[in-house]
Amino acid sequence: MDSIELLVGRVGRAHGIRGDVVVEVRTDEPDRRFAPGTAFETARGRLTVQRSHWHGQRLLLTFAEARDRLAAEALRGVELRITVDSDQRPDDPEEFYDHHLIGLRAQGVSGQVFGEVADVLHLPAQDVLVLRRDGREVLVPFVAELVPEVNVSAGTLVVVERPGLLDDEDAESAPATDAAADNGG
């Protein structure tokens, strides 16, 4: 069985004087992925979660290998990755790993093909799908209102057409067609 590496977090700034760090969480399962005892093999060596707790909206971790603020500051920017079986899915059926989404055919409710998912961007406000469409990239917010259905086993996802979402930039400046002229356009 193949395995794949998933980015689940990135170490941010130090917090306090005892070695805590703020973690930029990149997983929908932070309590599972950052449980005490979890070990990460990183560019700066092995990091083992000693303590994990929430401070408001921020996740703070203490690593056994970073006992003070100076050691914690040295970890800033370190990516925390895990290895999972490529067919493993998150516990929540409405959640997906990036590698499950990349390559899916994006189609409309009626089945019209819009393109293929080329990438998934994790932005502060929401995740965004990058669709490859007619040789260009189109960004689609990955929210249920616009992407109501994802069927990994069928290799598809449904994108709801909204004005401006999938339109060609050139289409707005294109001359009216005969059909538009026939409709009083």
mmCIF file with all atom_site columns, C-alpha atoms in Angstrom:
data_model
loop_
_atom_site.group_PDB
_atom_site.id
_atom_site.type_symbol
_atom_site.label_atom_id
_atom_site.label_alt_id
_atom_site.label_comp_id
_atom_site.label_asym_id
_atom_site.label_entity_id
_atom_site.label_seq_id
_atom_site.pdbx_PDB_ins_code
_atom_site.Cartn_x
_atom_site.Cartn_y
_atom_site.Cartn_z
_atom_site.occupancy
_atom_site.B_iso_or_equiv
_atom_site.pdbx_formal_charge
_atom_site.auth_seq_id
_atom_site.auth_comp_id
_atom_site.auth_asym_id
_atom_site.auth_atom_id
_atom_site.pdbx_PDB_model_num
ATOM 1   C CA . MET A 1 1   ? 0.000   0.000  0.000   1.00 0.00 ? 1   MET A CA 1
ATOM 2   C CA . ASP A 1 2   ? 1.321   3.441  -0.934  1.00 0.00 ? 2   ASP A CA 1
ATOM 3   C CA . SER A 1 3   ? 1.779   6.152  1.641   1.00 0.00 ? 3   SER A CA 1
ATOM 4   C CA . ILE A 1 4   ? 1.739   9.912  1.382   1.00 0.00 ? 4   ILE A CA 1
ATOM 5   C CA . GLU A 1 5   ? 3.031   12.772 3.515   1.00 0.00 ? 5   GLU A CA 1
ATOM 6   C CA . LEU A 1 6   ? 0.502   15.294 4.805   1.00 0.00 ? 6   LEU A CA 1
ATOM 7   C CA . LEU A 1 7   ? 1.325   18.734 6.146   1.00 0.00 ? 7   LEU A CA 1
ATOM 8   C CA . VAL A 1 8   ? -0.634  19.054 9.396   1.00 0.00 ? 8   VAL A CA 1
ATOM 9   C CA . GLY A 1 9   ? 0.980   22.153 10.842  1.00 0.00 ? 9   GLY A CA 1
ATOM 10  C CA . ARG A 1 10  ? 3.759   24.717 10.816  1.00 0.00 ? 10  ARG A CA 1
ATOM 11  C CA . VAL A 1 11  ? 5.542   25.964 13.914  1.00 0.00 ? 11  VAL A CA 1
ATOM 12  C CA . GLY A 1 12  ? 5.021   29.650 14.561  1.00 0.00 ? 12  GLY A CA 1
ATOM 13  C CA . ARG A 1 13  ? 6.426   31.954 17.201  1.00 0.00 ? 13  ARG A CA 1
ATOM 14  C CA . ALA A 1 14  ? 7.395   30.994 20.728  1.00 0.00 ? 14  ALA A CA 1
ATOM 15  C CA . HIS A 1 15  ? 4.807   31.577 23.441  1.00 0.00 ? 15  HIS A CA 1
ATOM 16  C CA . GLY A 1 16  ? 5.961   32.205 26.985  1.00 0.00 ? 16  GLY A CA 1
ATOM 17  C CA . ILE A 1 17  ? 9.277   31.105 28.497  1.00 0.00 ? 17  ILE A CA 1
ATOM 18  C CA . ARG A 1 18  ? 8.785   27.346 28.914  1.00 0.00 ? 18  ARG A CA 1
ATOM 19  C CA . GLY A 1 19  ? 9.201   26.282 25.280  1.00 0.00 ? 19  GLY A CA 1
ATOM 20  C CA . ASP A 1 20  ? 5.603   26.507 24.059  1.00 0.00 ? 20  ASP A CA 1
ATOM 21  C CA . VAL A 1 21  ? 5.092   27.340 20.383  1.00 0.00 ? 21  VAL A CA 1
ATOM 22  C CA . VAL A 1 22  ? 2.065   28.546 18.466  1.00 0.00 ? 22  VAL A CA 1
ATOM 23  C CA . VAL A 1 23  ? 1.156   26.131 15.666  1.00 0.00 ? 23  VAL A CA 1
ATOM 24  C CA . GLU A 1 24  ? -0.446  27.116 12.379  1.00 0.00 ? 24  GLU A CA 1
ATOM 25  C CA . VAL A 1 25  ? -2.879  24.199 12.159  1.00 0.00 ? 25  VAL A CA 1
ATOM 26  C CA . ARG A 1 26  ? -3.291  22.641 8.682   1.00 0.00 ? 26  ARG A CA 1
ATOM 27  C CA . THR A 1 27  ? -5.576  19.752 9.634   1.00 0.00 ? 27  THR A CA 1
ATOM 28  C CA . ASP A 1 28  ? -9.208  19.334 10.566  1.00 0.00 ? 28  ASP A CA 1
ATOM 29  C CA . GLU A 1 29  ? -8.136  16.821 13.221  1.00 0.00 ? 29  GLU A CA 1
ATOM 30  C CA . PRO A 1 30  ? -5.754  18.816 15.456  1.00 0.00 ? 30  PRO A CA 1
ATOM 31  C CA . ASP A 1 31  ? -6.558  16.978 18.693  1.00 0.00 ? 31  ASP A CA 1
ATOM 32  C CA . ARG A 1 32  ? -5.708  13.677 16.984  1.00 0.00 ? 32  ARG A CA 1
ATOM 33  C CA . ARG A 1 33  ? -2.643  14.863 15.029  1.00 0.00 ? 33  ARG A CA 1
ATOM 34  C CA . PHE A 1 34  ? -1.026  16.786 17.905  1.00 0.00 ? 34  PHE A CA 1
ATOM 35  C CA . ALA A 1 35  ? -1.771  14.414 20.792  1.00 0.00 ? 35  ALA A CA 1
ATOM 36  C CA . PRO A 1 36  ? 0.965   14.083 23.435  1.00 0.00 ? 36  PRO A CA 1
ATOM 37  C CA . GLY A 1 37  ? 3.472   11.443 22.363  1.00 0.00 ? 37  GLY A CA 1
ATOM 38  C CA . THR A 1 38  ? 3.104   12.163 18.636  1.00 0.00 ? 38  THR A CA 1
ATOM 39  C CA . ALA A 1 39  ? 6.520   12.376 16.995  1.00 0.00 ? 39  ALA A CA 1
ATOM 40  C CA . PHE A 1 40  ? 7.373   14.319 13.846  1.00 0.00 ? 40  PHE A CA 1
ATOM 41  C CA . GLU A 1 41  ? 10.500  13.796 11.744  1.00 0.00 ? 41  GLU A CA 1
ATOM 42  C CA . THR A 1 42  ? 11.426  17.319 10.639  1.00 0.00 ? 42  THR A CA 1
ATOM 43  C CA . ALA A 1 43  ? 14.245  19.161 8.919   1.00 0.00 ? 43  ALA A CA 1
ATOM 44  C CA . ARG A 1 44  ? 15.498  20.071 12.420  1.00 0.00 ? 44  ARG A CA 1
ATOM 45  C CA . GLY A 1 45  ? 15.295  16.524 13.766  1.00 0.00 ? 45  GLY A CA 1
ATOM 46  C CA . ARG A 1 46  ? 12.683  14.579 15.669  1.00 0.00 ? 46  ARG A CA 1
ATOM 47  C CA . LEU A 1 47  ? 10.080  16.587 17.595  1.00 0.00 ? 47  LEU A CA 1
ATOM 48  C CA . THR A 1 48  ? 7.864   14.821 20.123  1.00 0.00 ? 48  THR A CA 1
ATOM 49  C CA . VAL A 1 49  ? 4.700   16.506 21.400  1.00 0.00 ? 49  VAL A CA 1
ATOM 50  C CA . GLN A 1 50  ? 4.923   16.671 25.169  1.00 0.00 ? 50  GLN A CA 1
ATOM 51  C CA . ARG A 1 51  ? 1.908   18.894 25.737  1.00 0.00 ? 51  ARG A CA 1
ATOM 52  C CA . SER A 1 52  ? -0.876  20.242 23.537  1.00 0.00 ? 52  SER A CA 1
ATOM 53  C CA . HIS A 1 53  ? -3.500  22.778 24.587  1.00 0.00 ? 53  HIS A CA 1
ATOM 54  C CA . TRP A 1 54  ? -5.698  25.503 23.176  1.00 0.00 ? 54  TRP A CA 1
ATOM 55  C CA . HIS A 1 55  ? -5.130  29.117 24.145  1.00 0.00 ? 55  HIS A CA 1
ATOM 56  C CA . GLY A 1 56  ? -8.210  30.832 22.754  1.00 0.00 ? 56  GLY A CA 1
ATOM 57  C CA . GLN A 1 57  ? -8.218  30.090 19.018  1.00 0.00 ? 57  GLN A CA 1
ATOM 58  C CA . ARG A 1 58  ? -4.524  29.151 18.929  1.00 0.00 ? 58  ARG A CA 1
ATOM 59  C CA . LEU A 1 59  ? -3.022  25.723 19.452  1.00 0.00 ? 59  LEU A CA 1
ATOM 60  C CA . LEU A 1 60  ? 0.064   25.679 21.649  1.00 0.00 ? 60  LEU A CA 1
ATOM 61  C CA . LEU A 1 61  ? 2.480   22.761 21.635  1.00 0.00 ? 61  LEU A CA 1
ATOM 62  C CA . THR A 1 62  ? 5.400   21.921 23.857  1.00 0.00 ? 62  THR A CA 1
ATOM 63  C CA . PHE A 1 63  ? 7.987   19.597 22.332  1.00 0.00 ? 63  PHE A CA 1
ATOM 64  C CA . ALA A 1 64  ? 10.160  17.400 24.531  1.00 0.00 ? 64  ALA A CA 1
ATOM 65  C CA . GLU A 1 65  ? 13.177  18.590 22.521  1.00 0.00 ? 65  GLU A CA 1
ATOM 66  C CA . ALA A 1 66  ? 12.530  22.328 23.161  1.00 0.00 ? 66  ALA A CA 1
ATOM 67  C CA . ARG A 1 67  ? 12.649  23.077 26.881  1.00 0.00 ? 67  ARG A CA 1
ATOM 68  C CA . ASP A 1 68  ? 12.886  26.874 26.800  1.00 0.00 ? 68  ASP A CA 1
ATOM 69  C CA . ARG A 1 69  ? 11.932  29.923 24.744  1.00 0.00 ? 69  ARG A CA 1
ATOM 70  C CA . LEU A 1 70  ? 15.262  30.037 22.884  1.00 0.00 ? 70  LEU A CA 1
ATOM 71  C CA . ALA A 1 71  ? 14.879  26.423 21.701  1.00 0.00 ? 71  ALA A CA 1
ATOM 72  C CA . ALA A 1 72  ? 11.239  27.081 20.797  1.00 0.00 ? 72  ALA A CA 1
ATOM 73  C CA . GLU A 1 73  ? 12.161  30.170 18.722  1.00 0.00 ? 73  GLU A CA 1
ATOM 74  C CA . ALA A 1 74  ? 14.673  28.061 16.764  1.00 0.00 ? 74  ALA A CA 1
ATOM 75  C CA . LEU A 1 75  ? 11.782  25.866 15.569  1.00 0.00 ? 75  LEU A CA 1
ATOM 76  C CA . ARG A 1 76  ? 9.889   28.699 13.891  1.00 0.00 ? 76  ARG A CA 1
ATOM 77  C CA . GLY A 1 77  ? 8.845   27.736 10.364  1.00 0.00 ? 77  GLY A CA 1
ATOM 78  C CA . VAL A 1 78  ? 9.344   23.984 10.822  1.00 0.00 ? 78  VAL A CA 1
ATOM 79  C CA . GLU A 1 79  ? 6.749   21.958 8.931   1.00 0.00 ? 79  GLU A CA 1
ATOM 80  C CA . LEU A 1 80  ? 4.998   19.199 10.854  1.00 0.00 ? 80  LEU A CA 1
ATOM 81  C CA . ARG A 1 81  ? 4.169   16.294 8.543   1.00 0.00 ? 81  ARG A CA 1
ATOM 82  C CA . ILE A 1 82  ? 2.694   12.859 9.030   1.00 0.00 ? 82  ILE A CA 1
ATOM 83  C CA . THR A 1 83  ? 2.736   9.803  6.792   1.00 0.00 ? 83  THR A CA 1
ATOM 84  C CA . VAL A 1 84  ? -0.583  8.075  6.085   1.00 0.00 ? 84  VAL A CA 1
ATOM 85  C CA . ASP A 1 85  ? -1.772  5.344  3.723   1.00 0.00 ? 85  ASP A CA 1
ATOM 86  C CA . SER A 1 86  ? -2.767  6.993  0.444   1.00 0.00 ? 86  SER A CA 1
ATOM 87  C CA . ASP A 1 87  ? -6.294  5.577  0.689   1.00 0.00 ? 87  ASP A CA 1
ATOM 88  C CA . GLN A 1 88  ? -6.842  6.745  4.300   1.00 0.00 ? 88  GLN A CA 1
ATOM 89  C CA . ARG A 1 89  ? -9.683  9.254  4.720   1.00 0.00 ? 89  ARG A CA 1
ATOM 90  C CA . PRO A 1 90  ? -10.446 11.711 7.520   1.00 0.00 ? 90  PRO A CA 1
ATOM 91  C CA . ASP A 1 91  ? -13.039 10.533 10.042  1.00 0.00 ? 91  ASP A CA 1
ATOM 92  C CA . ASP A 1 92  ? -15.561 13.156 8.888   1.00 0.00 ? 92  ASP A CA 1
ATOM 93  C CA . PRO A 1 93  ? -17.055 12.171 5.486   1.00 0.00 ? 93  PRO A CA 1
ATOM 94  C CA . GLU A 1 94  ? -17.267 15.879 4.550   1.00 0.00 ? 94  GLU A CA 1
ATOM 95  C CA . GLU A 1 95  ? -13.491 16.331 4.845   1.00 0.00 ? 95  GLU A CA 1
ATOM 96  C CA . PHE A 1 96  ? -10.833 15.409 2.295   1.00 0.00 ? 96  PHE A CA 1
ATOM 97  C CA . TYR A 1 97  ? -7.089  15.308 2.020   1.00 0.00 ? 97  TYR A CA 1
ATOM 98  C CA . ASP A 1 98  ? -5.621  17.422 -0.779  1.00 0.00 ? 98  ASP A CA 1
ATOM 99  C CA . HIS A 1 99  ? -4.306  14.393 -2.671  1.00 0.00 ? 99  HIS A CA 1
ATOM 100 C CA . HIS A 1 100 ? -7.866  13.018 -2.881  1.00 0.00 ? 100 HIS A CA 1
ATOM 101 C CA . LEU A 1 101 ? -9.124  16.238 -4.496  1.00 0.00 ? 101 LEU A CA 1
ATOM 102 C CA . ILE A 1 102 ? -6.275  16.908 -6.932  1.00 0.00 ? 102 ILE A CA 1
ATOM 103 C CA . GLY A 1 103 ? -7.109  15.354 -10.273 1.00 0.00 ? 103 GLY A CA 1
ATOM 104 C CA . LEU A 1 104 ? -10.883 15.226 -9.739  1.00 0.00 ? 104 LEU A CA 1
ATOM 105 C CA . ARG A 1 105 ? -13.003 16.298 -12.701 1.00 0.00 ? 105 ARG A CA 1
ATOM 106 C CA . ALA A 1 106 ? -15.003 19.429 -11.874 1.00 0.00 ? 106 ALA A CA 1
ATOM 107 C CA . GLN A 1 107 ? -18.420 19.406 -13.451 1.00 0.00 ? 107 GLN A CA 1
ATOM 108 C CA . GLY A 1 108 ? -21.690 21.306 -13.261 1.00 0.00 ? 108 GLY A CA 1
ATOM 109 C CA . VAL A 1 109 ? -24.948 20.003 -11.829 1.00 0.00 ? 109 VAL A CA 1
ATOM 110 C CA . SER A 1 110 ? -25.996 18.993 -15.362 1.00 0.00 ? 110 SER A CA 1
ATOM 111 C CA . GLY A 1 111 ? -22.705 17.135 -15.951 1.00 0.00 ? 111 GLY A CA 1
ATOM 112 C CA . GLN A 1 112 ? -20.940 19.800 -18.052 1.00 0.00 ? 112 GLN A CA 1
ATOM 113 C CA . VAL A 1 113 ? -17.189 19.434 -17.481 1.00 0.00 ? 113 VAL A CA 1
ATOM 114 C CA . PHE A 1 114 ? -15.505 22.629 -16.237 1.00 0.00 ? 114 PHE A CA 1
ATOM 115 C CA . GLY A 1 115 ? -11.975 21.333 -15.750 1.00 0.00 ? 115 GLY A CA 1
ATOM 116 C CA . GLU A 1 116 ? -9.808  19.442 -13.313 1.00 0.00 ? 116 GLU A CA 1
ATOM 117 C CA . VAL A 1 117 ? -8.652  20.217 -9.778  1.00 0.00 ? 117 VAL A CA 1
ATOM 118 C CA . ALA A 1 118 ? -4.969  21.143 -10.083 1.00 0.00 ? 118 ALA A CA 1
ATOM 119 C CA . ASP A 1 119 ? -4.298  22.254 -6.502  1.00 0.00 ? 119 ASP A CA 1
ATOM 120 C CA . VAL A 1 120 ? -5.860  23.159 -3.157  1.00 0.00 ? 120 VAL A CA 1
ATOM 121 C CA . LEU A 1 121 ? -4.917  26.459 -1.513  1.00 0.00 ? 121 LEU A CA 1
ATOM 122 C CA . HIS A 1 122 ? -5.295  26.793 2.242   1.00 0.00 ? 122 HIS A CA 1
ATOM 123 C CA . LEU A 1 123 ? -6.006  30.468 2.759   1.00 0.00 ? 123 LEU A CA 1
ATOM 124 C CA . PRO A 1 124 ? -6.835  32.107 6.102   1.00 0.00 ? 124 PRO A CA 1
ATOM 125 C CA . ALA A 1 125 ? -10.522 32.602 5.274   1.00 0.00 ? 125 ALA A CA 1
ATOM 126 C CA . GLN A 1 126 ? -11.189 29.270 3.547   1.00 0.00 ? 126 GLN A CA 1
ATOM 127 C CA . ASP A 1 127 ? -9.744  26.605 1.294   1.00 0.00 ? 127 ASP A CA 1
ATOM 128 C CA . VAL A 1 128 ? -9.801  27.296 -2.448  1.00 0.00 ? 128 VAL A CA 1
ATOM 129 C CA . LEU A 1 129 ? -9.744  24.802 -5.316  1.00 0.00 ? 129 LEU A CA 1
ATOM 130 C CA . VAL A 1 130 ? -7.540  25.651 -8.286  1.00 0.00 ? 130 VAL A CA 1
ATOM 131 C CA . LEU A 1 131 ? -9.265  24.347 -11.422 1.00 0.00 ? 131 LEU A CA 1
ATOM 132 C CA . ARG A 1 132 ? -7.342  23.892 -14.662 1.00 0.00 ? 132 ARG A CA 1
ATOM 133 C CA . ARG A 1 133 ? -9.827  25.053 -17.315 1.00 0.00 ? 133 ARG A CA 1
ATOM 134 C CA . ASP A 1 134 ? -9.077  25.642 -20.978 1.00 0.00 ? 134 ASP A CA 1
ATOM 135 C CA . GLY A 1 135 ? -5.368  26.197 -20.341 1.00 0.00 ? 135 GLY A CA 1
ATOM 136 C CA . ARG A 1 136 ? -5.853  28.632 -17.474 1.00 0.00 ? 136 ARG A CA 1
ATOM 137 C CA . GLU A 1 137 ? -6.473  28.433 -13.751 1.00 0.00 ? 137 GLU A CA 1
ATOM 138 C CA . VAL A 1 138 ? -9.766  29.335 -12.082 1.00 0.00 ? 138 VAL A CA 1
ATOM 139 C CA . LEU A 1 139 ? -10.128 29.708 -8.315  1.00 0.00 ? 139 LEU A CA 1
ATOM 140 C CA . VAL A 1 140 ? -13.252 28.266 -6.668  1.00 0.00 ? 140 VAL A CA 1
ATOM 141 C CA . PRO A 1 141 ? -13.874 28.664 -2.929  1.00 0.00 ? 141 PRO A CA 1
ATOM 142 C CA . PHE A 1 142 ? -14.191 25.162 -1.450  1.00 0.00 ? 142 PHE A CA 1
ATOM 143 C CA . VAL A 1 143 ? -17.463 25.783 0.373   1.00 0.00 ? 143 VAL A CA 1
ATOM 144 C CA . ALA A 1 144 ? -20.643 23.662 0.295   1.00 0.00 ? 144 ALA A CA 1
ATOM 145 C CA . GLU A 1 145 ? -22.637 26.405 -1.458  1.00 0.00 ? 145 GLU A CA 1
ATOM 146 C CA . LEU A 1 146 ? -20.307 26.269 -4.481  1.00 0.00 ? 146 LEU A CA 1
ATOM 147 C CA . VAL A 1 147 ? -19.038 22.670 -4.244  1.00 0.00 ? 147 VAL A CA 1
ATOM 148 C CA . PRO A 1 148 ? -22.016 20.713 -2.894  1.00 0.00 ? 148 PRO A CA 1
ATOM 149 C CA . GLU A 1 149 ? -20.793 17.249 -3.872  1.00 0.00 ? 149 GLU A CA 1
ATOM 150 C CA . VAL A 1 150 ? -17.450 15.478 -3.871  1.00 0.00 ? 150 VAL A CA 1
ATOM 151 C CA . ASN A 1 151 ? -17.290 11.870 -5.083  1.00 0.00 ? 151 ASN A CA 1
ATOM 152 C CA . VAL A 1 152 ? -13.698 10.698 -4.774  1.00 0.00 ? 152 VAL A CA 1
ATOM 153 C CA . SER A 1 153 ? -14.461 7.153  -5.928  1.00 0.00 ? 153 SER A CA 1
ATOM 154 C CA . ALA A 1 154 ? -16.126 8.473  -9.126  1.00 0.00 ? 154 ALA A CA 1
ATOM 155 C CA . GLY A 1 155 ? -13.331 11.026 -9.640  1.00 0.00 ? 155 GLY A CA 1
ATOM 156 C CA . THR A 1 156 ? -15.689 14.006 -9.719  1.00 0.00 ? 156 THR A CA 1
ATOM 157 C CA . LEU A 1 157 ? -16.915 17.006 -7.812  1.00 0.00 ? 157 LEU A CA 1
ATOM 158 C CA . VAL A 1 158 ? -19.835 19.283 -8.580  1.00 0.00 ? 158 VAL A CA 1
ATOM 159 C CA . VAL A 1 159 ? -19.327 23.036 -8.940  1.00 0.00 ? 159 VAL A CA 1
ATOM 160 C CA . VAL A 1 160 ? -22.410 25.270 -8.894  1.00 0.00 ? 160 VAL A CA 1
ATOM 161 C CA . GLU A 1 161 ? -22.202 27.827 -11.676 1.00 0.00 ? 161 GLU A CA 1
ATOM 162 C CA . ARG A 1 162 ? -22.483 31.382 -10.448 1.00 0.00 ? 162 ARG A CA 1
ATOM 163 C CA . PRO A 1 163 ? -22.066 34.510 -12.582 1.00 0.00 ? 163 PRO A CA 1
ATOM 164 C CA . GLY A 1 164 ? -18.390 35.391 -12.754 1.00 0.00 ? 164 GLY A CA 1
ATOM 165 C CA . LEU A 1 165 ? -17.156 32.228 -11.043 1.00 0.00 ? 165 LEU A CA 1
ATOM 166 C CA . LEU A 1 166 ? -16.088 30.264 -14.114 1.00 0.00 ? 166 LEU A CA 1
ATOM 167 C CA . ASP A 1 167 ? -16.464 32.942 -16.790 1.00 0.00 ? 167 ASP A CA 1
ATOM 168 C CA . ASP A 1 168 ? -13.675 33.638 -19.216 1.00 0.00 ? 168 ASP A CA 1
ATOM 169 C CA . GLU A 1 169 ? -12.142 37.052 -18.676 1.00 0.00 ? 169 GLU A CA 1
ATOM 170 C CA . ASP A 1 170 ? -12.285 37.512 -22.458 1.00 0.00 ? 170 ASP A CA 1
ATOM 171 C CA . ALA A 1 171 ? -15.989 36.596 -22.606 1.00 0.00 ? 171 ALA A CA 1
ATOM 172 C CA . GLU A 1 172 ? -16.973 39.897 -20.989 1.00 0.00 ? 172 GLU A CA 1
ATOM 173 C CA . SER A 1 173 ? -15.293 41.901 -23.734 1.00 0.00 ? 173 SER A CA 1
ATOM 174 C CA . ALA A 1 174 ? -16.312 39.571 -26.594 1.00 0.00 ? 174 ALA A CA 1
ATOM 175 C CA . PRO A 1 175 ? -18.829 40.893 -29.134 1.00 0.00 ? 175 PRO A CA 1
ATOM 176 C CA . ALA A 1 176 ? -22.436 39.721 -28.790 1.00 0.00 ? 176 ALA A CA 1
ATOM 177 C CA . THR A 1 177 ? -23.312 36.556 -30.678 1.00 0.00 ? 177 THR A CA 1
ATOM 178 C CA . ASP A 1 178 ? -26.141 36.233 -33.183 1.00 0.00 ? 178 ASP A CA 1
ATOM 179 C CA . ALA A 1 179 ? -28.178 34.391 -30.540 1.00 0.00 ? 179 ALA A CA 1
ATOM 180 C CA . ALA A 1 180 ? -27.897 37.359 -28.186 1.00 0.00 ? 180 ALA A CA 1
ATOM 181 C CA . ALA A 1 181 ? -28.891 39.719 -30.975 1.00 0.00 ? 181 ALA A CA 1
ATOM 182 C CA . ASP A 1 182 ? -31.966 37.566 -31.749 1.00 0.00 ? 182 ASP A CA 1
ATOM 183 C CA . ASN A 1 183 ? -33.074 37.860 -28.113 1.00 0.00 ? 183 ASN A CA 1
ATOM 184 C CA . GLY A 1 184 ? -33.163 41.612 -28.193 1.00 0.00 ? 184 GLY A CA 1
ATOM 185 C CA . GLY A 1 185 ? -29.596 41.812 -26.840 1.00 0.00 ? 185 GLY A CA 1
#
